[in-house]
Coordinates of C-alpha atoms (C1' of nucleotides) in Angstrom, one line a residue:
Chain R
X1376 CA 9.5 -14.7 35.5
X1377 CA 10.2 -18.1 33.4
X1378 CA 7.3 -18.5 31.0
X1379 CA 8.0 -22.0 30.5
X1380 CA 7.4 -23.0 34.1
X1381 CA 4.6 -20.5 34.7
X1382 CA 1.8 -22.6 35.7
X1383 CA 0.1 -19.9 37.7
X1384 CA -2.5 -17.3 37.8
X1385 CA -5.5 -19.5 36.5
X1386 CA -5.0 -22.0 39.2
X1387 CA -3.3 -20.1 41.3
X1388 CA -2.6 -22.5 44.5
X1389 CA -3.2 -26.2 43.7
X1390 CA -2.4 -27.5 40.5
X1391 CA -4.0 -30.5 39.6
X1392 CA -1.1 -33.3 40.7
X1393 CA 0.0 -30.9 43.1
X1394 CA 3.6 -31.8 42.1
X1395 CA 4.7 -28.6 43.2
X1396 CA 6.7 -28.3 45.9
X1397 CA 5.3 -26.7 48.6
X1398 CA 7.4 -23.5 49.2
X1399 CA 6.0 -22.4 45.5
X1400 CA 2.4 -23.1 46.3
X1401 CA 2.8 -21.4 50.0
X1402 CA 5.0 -17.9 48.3
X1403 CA 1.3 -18.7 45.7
X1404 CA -1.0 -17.8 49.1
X1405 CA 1.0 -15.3 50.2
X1406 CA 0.9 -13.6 46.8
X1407 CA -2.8 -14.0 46.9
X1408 CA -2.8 -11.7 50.0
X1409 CA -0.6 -9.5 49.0
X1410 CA -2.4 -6.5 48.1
X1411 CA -4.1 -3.7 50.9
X1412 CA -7.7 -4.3 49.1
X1413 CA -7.7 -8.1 49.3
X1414 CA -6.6 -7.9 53.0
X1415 CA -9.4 -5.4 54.2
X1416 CA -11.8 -7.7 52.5
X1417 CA -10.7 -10.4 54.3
X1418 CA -10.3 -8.8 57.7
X1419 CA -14.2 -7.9 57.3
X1420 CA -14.8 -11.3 56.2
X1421 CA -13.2 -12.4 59.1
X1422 CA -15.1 -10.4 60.9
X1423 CA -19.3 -10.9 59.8
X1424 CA -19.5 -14.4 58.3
X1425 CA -21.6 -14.2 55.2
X1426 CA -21.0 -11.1 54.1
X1427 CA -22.9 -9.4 51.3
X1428 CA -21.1 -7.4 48.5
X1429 CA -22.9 -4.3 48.8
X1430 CA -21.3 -4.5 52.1
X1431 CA -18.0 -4.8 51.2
X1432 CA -18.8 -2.3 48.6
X1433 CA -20.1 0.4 51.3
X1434 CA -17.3 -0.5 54.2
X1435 CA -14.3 -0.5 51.4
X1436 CA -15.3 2.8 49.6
X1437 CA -14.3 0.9 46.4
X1438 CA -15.5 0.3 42.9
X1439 CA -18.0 -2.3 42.2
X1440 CA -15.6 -4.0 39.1
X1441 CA -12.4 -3.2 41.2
X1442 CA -14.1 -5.1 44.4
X1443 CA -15.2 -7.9 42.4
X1444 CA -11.5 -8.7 41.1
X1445 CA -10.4 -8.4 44.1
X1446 CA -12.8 -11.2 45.2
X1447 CA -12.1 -13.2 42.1
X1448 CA -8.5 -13.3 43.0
X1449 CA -9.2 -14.4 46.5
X1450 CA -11.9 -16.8 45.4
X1451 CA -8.8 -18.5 42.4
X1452 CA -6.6 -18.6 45.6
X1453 CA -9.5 -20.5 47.1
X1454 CA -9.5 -18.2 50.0
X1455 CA -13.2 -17.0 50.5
X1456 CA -16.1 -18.7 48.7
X1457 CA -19.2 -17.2 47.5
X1458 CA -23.1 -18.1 47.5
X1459 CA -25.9 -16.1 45.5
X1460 CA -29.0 -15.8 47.4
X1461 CA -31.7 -13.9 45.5
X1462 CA -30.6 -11.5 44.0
X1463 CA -27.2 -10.4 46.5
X1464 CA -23.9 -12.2 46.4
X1465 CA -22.8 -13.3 49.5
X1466 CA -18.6 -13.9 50.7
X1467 CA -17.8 -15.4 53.4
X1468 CA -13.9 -16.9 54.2
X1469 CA -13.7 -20.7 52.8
X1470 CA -11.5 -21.7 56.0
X1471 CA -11.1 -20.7 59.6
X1472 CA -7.3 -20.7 59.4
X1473 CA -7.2 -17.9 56.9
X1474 CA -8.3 -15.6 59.6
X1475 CA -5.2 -17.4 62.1
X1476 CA -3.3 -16.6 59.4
X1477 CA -4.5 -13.0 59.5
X1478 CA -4.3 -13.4 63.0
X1479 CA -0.3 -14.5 63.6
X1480 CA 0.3 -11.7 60.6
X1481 CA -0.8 -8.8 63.3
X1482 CA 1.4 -10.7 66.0
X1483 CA 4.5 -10.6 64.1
X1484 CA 3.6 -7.0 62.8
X1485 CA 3.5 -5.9 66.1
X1486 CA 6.8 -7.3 66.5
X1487 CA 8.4 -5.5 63.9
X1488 CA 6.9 -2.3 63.9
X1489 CA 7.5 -1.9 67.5
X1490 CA 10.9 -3.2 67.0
X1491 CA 11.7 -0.8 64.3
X1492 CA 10.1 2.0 66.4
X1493 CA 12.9 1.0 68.8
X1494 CA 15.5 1.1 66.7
X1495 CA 14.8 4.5 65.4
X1496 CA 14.2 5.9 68.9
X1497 CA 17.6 4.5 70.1
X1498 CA 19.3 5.8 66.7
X1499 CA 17.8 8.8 67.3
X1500 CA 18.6 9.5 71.3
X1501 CA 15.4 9.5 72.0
X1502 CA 12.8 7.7 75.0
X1503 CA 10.5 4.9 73.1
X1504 CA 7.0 6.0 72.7
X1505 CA 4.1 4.3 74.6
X1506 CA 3.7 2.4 71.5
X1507 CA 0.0 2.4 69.9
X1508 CA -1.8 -1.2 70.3
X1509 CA -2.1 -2.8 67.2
X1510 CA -4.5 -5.1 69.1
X1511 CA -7.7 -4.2 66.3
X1512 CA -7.9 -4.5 62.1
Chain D
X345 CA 14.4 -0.3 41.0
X346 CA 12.5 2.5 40.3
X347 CA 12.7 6.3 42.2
X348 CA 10.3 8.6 42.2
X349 CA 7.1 7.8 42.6
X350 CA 8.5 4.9 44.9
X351 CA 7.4 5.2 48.8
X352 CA 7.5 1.7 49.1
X353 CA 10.1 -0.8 48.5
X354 CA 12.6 0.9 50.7
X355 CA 10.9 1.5 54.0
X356 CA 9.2 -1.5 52.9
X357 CA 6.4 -2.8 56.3
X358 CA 7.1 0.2 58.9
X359 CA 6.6 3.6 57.3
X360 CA 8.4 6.2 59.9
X361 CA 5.1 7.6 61.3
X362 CA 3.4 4.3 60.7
X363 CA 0.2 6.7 59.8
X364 CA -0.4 3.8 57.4
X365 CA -3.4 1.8 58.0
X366 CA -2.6 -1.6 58.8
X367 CA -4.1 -3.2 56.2
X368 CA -1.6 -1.9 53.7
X369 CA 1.3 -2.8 56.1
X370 CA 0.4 -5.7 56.4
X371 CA -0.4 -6.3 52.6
X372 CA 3.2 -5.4 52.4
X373 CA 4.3 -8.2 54.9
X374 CA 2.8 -10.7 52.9
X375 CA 4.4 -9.1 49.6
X376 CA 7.6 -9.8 51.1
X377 CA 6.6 -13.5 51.5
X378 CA 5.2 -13.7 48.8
X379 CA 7.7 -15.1 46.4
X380 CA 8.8 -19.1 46.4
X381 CA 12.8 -18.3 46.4
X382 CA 11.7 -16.1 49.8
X383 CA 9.8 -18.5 51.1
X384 CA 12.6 -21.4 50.3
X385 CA 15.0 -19.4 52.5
X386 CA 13.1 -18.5 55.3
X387 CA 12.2 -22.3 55.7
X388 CA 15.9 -23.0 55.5
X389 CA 16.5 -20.4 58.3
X390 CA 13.5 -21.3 60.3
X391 CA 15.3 -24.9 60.8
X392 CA 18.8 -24.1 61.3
X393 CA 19.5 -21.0 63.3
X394 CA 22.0 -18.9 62.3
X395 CA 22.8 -20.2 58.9
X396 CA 25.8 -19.1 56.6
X397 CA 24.9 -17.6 52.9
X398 CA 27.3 -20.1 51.6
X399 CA 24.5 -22.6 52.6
X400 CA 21.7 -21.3 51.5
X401 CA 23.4 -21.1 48.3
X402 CA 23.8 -24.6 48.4
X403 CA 20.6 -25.6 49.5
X404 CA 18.8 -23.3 46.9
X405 CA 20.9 -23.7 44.4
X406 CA 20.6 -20.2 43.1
X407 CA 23.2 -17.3 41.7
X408 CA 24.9 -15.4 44.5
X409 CA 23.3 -12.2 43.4
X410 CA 20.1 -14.1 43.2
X411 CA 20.0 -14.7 46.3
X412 CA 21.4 -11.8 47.7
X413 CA 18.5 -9.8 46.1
X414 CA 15.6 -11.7 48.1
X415 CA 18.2 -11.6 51.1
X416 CA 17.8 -7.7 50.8
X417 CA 13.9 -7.6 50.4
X418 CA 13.9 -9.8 53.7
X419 CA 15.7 -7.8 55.4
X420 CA 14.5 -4.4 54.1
X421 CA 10.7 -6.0 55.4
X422 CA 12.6 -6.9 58.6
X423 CA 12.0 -10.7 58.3
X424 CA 15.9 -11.8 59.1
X425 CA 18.5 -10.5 60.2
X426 CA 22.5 -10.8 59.3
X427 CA 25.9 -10.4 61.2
X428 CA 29.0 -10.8 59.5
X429 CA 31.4 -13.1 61.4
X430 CA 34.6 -13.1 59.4
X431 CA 34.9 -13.6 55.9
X432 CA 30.9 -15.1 56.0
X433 CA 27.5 -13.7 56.7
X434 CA 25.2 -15.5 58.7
X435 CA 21.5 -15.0 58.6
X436 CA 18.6 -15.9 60.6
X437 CA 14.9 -15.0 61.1
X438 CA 14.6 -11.4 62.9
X439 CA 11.6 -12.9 65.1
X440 CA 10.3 -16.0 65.8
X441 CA 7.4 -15.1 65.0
X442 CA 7.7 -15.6 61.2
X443 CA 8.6 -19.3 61.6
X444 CA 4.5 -19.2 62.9
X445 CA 3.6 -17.4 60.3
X446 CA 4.8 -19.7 57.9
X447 CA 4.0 -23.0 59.7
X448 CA 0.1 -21.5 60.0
X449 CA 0.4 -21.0 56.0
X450 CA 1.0 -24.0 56.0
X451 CA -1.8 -25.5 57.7
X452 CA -4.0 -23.2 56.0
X453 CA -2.7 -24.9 52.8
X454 CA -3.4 -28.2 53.7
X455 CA -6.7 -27.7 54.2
X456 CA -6.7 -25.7 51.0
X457 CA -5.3 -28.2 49.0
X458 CA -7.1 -31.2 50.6
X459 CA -10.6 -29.7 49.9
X460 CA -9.4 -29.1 46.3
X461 CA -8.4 -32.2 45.9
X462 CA -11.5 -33.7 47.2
X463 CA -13.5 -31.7 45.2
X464 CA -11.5 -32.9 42.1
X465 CA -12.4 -36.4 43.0
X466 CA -16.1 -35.6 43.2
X467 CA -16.2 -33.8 40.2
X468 CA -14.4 -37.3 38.7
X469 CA -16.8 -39.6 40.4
X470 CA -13.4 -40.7 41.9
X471 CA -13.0 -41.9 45.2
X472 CA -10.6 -39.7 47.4
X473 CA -7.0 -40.3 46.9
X474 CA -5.0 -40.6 50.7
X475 CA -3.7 -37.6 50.7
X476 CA -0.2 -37.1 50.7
X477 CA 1.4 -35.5 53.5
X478 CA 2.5 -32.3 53.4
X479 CA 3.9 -32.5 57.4
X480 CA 7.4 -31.4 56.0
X481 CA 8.7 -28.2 54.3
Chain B
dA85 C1' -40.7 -9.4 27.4
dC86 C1' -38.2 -5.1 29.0
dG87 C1' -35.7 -2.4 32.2
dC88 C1' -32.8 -2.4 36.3
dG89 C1' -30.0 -3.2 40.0
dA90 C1' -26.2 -6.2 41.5
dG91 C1' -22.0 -8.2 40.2
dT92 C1' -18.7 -10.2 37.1
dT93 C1' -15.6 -10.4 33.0
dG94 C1' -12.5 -8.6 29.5
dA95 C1' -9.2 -5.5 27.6
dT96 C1' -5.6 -2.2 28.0
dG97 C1' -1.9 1.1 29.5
dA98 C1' 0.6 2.2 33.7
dA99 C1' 3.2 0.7 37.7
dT100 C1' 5.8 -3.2 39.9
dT101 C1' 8.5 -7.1 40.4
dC102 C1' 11.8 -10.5 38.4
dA103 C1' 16.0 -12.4 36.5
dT104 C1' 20.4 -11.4 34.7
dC105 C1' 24.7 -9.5 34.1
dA106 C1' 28.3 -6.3 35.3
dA107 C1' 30.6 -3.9 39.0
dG108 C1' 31.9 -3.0 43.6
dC109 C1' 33.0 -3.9 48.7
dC110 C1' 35.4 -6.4 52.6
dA111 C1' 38.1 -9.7 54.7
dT112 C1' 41.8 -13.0 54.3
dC113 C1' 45.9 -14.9 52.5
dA114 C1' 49.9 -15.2 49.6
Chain T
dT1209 C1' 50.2 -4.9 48.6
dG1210 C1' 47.8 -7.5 45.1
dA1211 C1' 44.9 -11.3 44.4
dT1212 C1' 40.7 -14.0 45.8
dG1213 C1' 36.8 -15.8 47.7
dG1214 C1' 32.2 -14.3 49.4
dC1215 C1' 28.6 -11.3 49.0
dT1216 C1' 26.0 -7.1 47.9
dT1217 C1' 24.5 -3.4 44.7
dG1218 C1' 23.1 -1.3 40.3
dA1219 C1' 21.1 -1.3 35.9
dT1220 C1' 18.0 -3.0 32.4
dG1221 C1' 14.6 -5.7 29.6
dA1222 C1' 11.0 -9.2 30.3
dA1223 C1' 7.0 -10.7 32.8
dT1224 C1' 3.3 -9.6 36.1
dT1225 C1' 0.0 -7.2 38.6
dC1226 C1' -2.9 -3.1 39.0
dA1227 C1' -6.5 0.3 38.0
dT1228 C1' -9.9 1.7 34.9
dC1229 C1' -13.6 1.4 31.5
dA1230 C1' -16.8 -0.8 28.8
dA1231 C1' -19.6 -4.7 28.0
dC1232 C1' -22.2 -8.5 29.8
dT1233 C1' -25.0 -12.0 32.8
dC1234 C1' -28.4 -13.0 36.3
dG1235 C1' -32.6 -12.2 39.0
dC1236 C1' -36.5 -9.6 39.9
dG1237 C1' -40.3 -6.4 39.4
dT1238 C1' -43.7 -4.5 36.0

DNA sequence: ACGCGAGTTGATGAATTCATCAAGCCATCA
DNA sequence: TGATGGCTTGATGAATTCATCAACTCGCGT
């Protein structure tokens, strides 16, 4: 990746002026959910608004420090947002269309898996499956 | 383009089985958008059905083999599909599907961006700027 | 003030993804 | 058939992203 026109990473989707153009700041979001952890949080998030860590802690299985990066990236990409109350953190999503995007992700994933499950039926001479619903998580 | 410990990359989304939880598929979904050359095309093709390499090399003004590279991880993750009419390949999106997926991105984006931007302008003691449009691309 | 629980931040090596360049295919045309 | 345009594939070093550990900050109870 060019170094010279890196401008990434520490602000991740906005830059300042925003001179960007717009299909590097959209492949910036998508990069920002590319990653199985920083889905699952946000599927839960989607989920319980106002979610506390120890939650995502206990419902992901994961580390405390590998968690919280996870969350640090999603919070750069502006994604979620986070409020301390006492002493527990709290995450919730920063905008309802993250979890449409989620949402139209599953639909076109059902799309292509079942499409590809198909394909390899036909390829293979054999019926199509029932097809498990992908209708949850 | 690594082998061994590689289980991804070449069955890229679907997984045979698809034991995989769908988290991690879908993480891989958005891994495969999640680059602004891939992103670029699949705007081009989301316009214009059918559309010939030859333009896509024009309107990205990228390498052959550049392109051809992201053409491939497209099409490994199932995004678009190609036919070869003649000397020319012609690509499109596999579903329609992903032109949602990317038009939803991008209203996620604008309210990303817009809330950035206002929060810039507090921070500033500025008033808000009008907001440029980001209806296009 | 001290000790803790709850999270976050930093540093580092390992695993991936990118960009580039050199070859390699397939049709079409001379 | 040999040459060419039009793409795709392979290989490789550079740049990124990940996972892990250790250190650190913030509140709260004592």
């Amino acid at each position: 990746m060019n170094s010279s026109t890196r401008v990434d990473e520490g602000e991740a989707l906005w830059s300042s002026r925003s001179q960007r153009p717009l299909y590097e700041v959209k492949a910036g979001l998508f990069k920002g959910l590319a990653h199985p952890v920083r889905v699952r949080i946000l599927e839960v998030l989607a989920h319980g608004d106002d979610v506390p860590v120890a939650q995502l802690l206990s419902e992901t299985g994961l580390e405390a420090s590998h968690l919280s990066q996870h969350l640090a990236v999603l919070k750069r990409h502006r994604l979620v947002a986070s409020e301390r109350r006492a002493s527990q953190v709290y995450y919730r999503l920063a905008f309802a269309e993250v979890a449409d995007l989620l949402a139209v992700a599953r639909a076109l994933l059902t799309e292509v898996l079942d499409a590809a499950r198909t394909e390899l039926a036909e390829a293979d001479g054999l019926p199509a499956l029932p097809a498990a619903d992908a209708t949850r998580s």
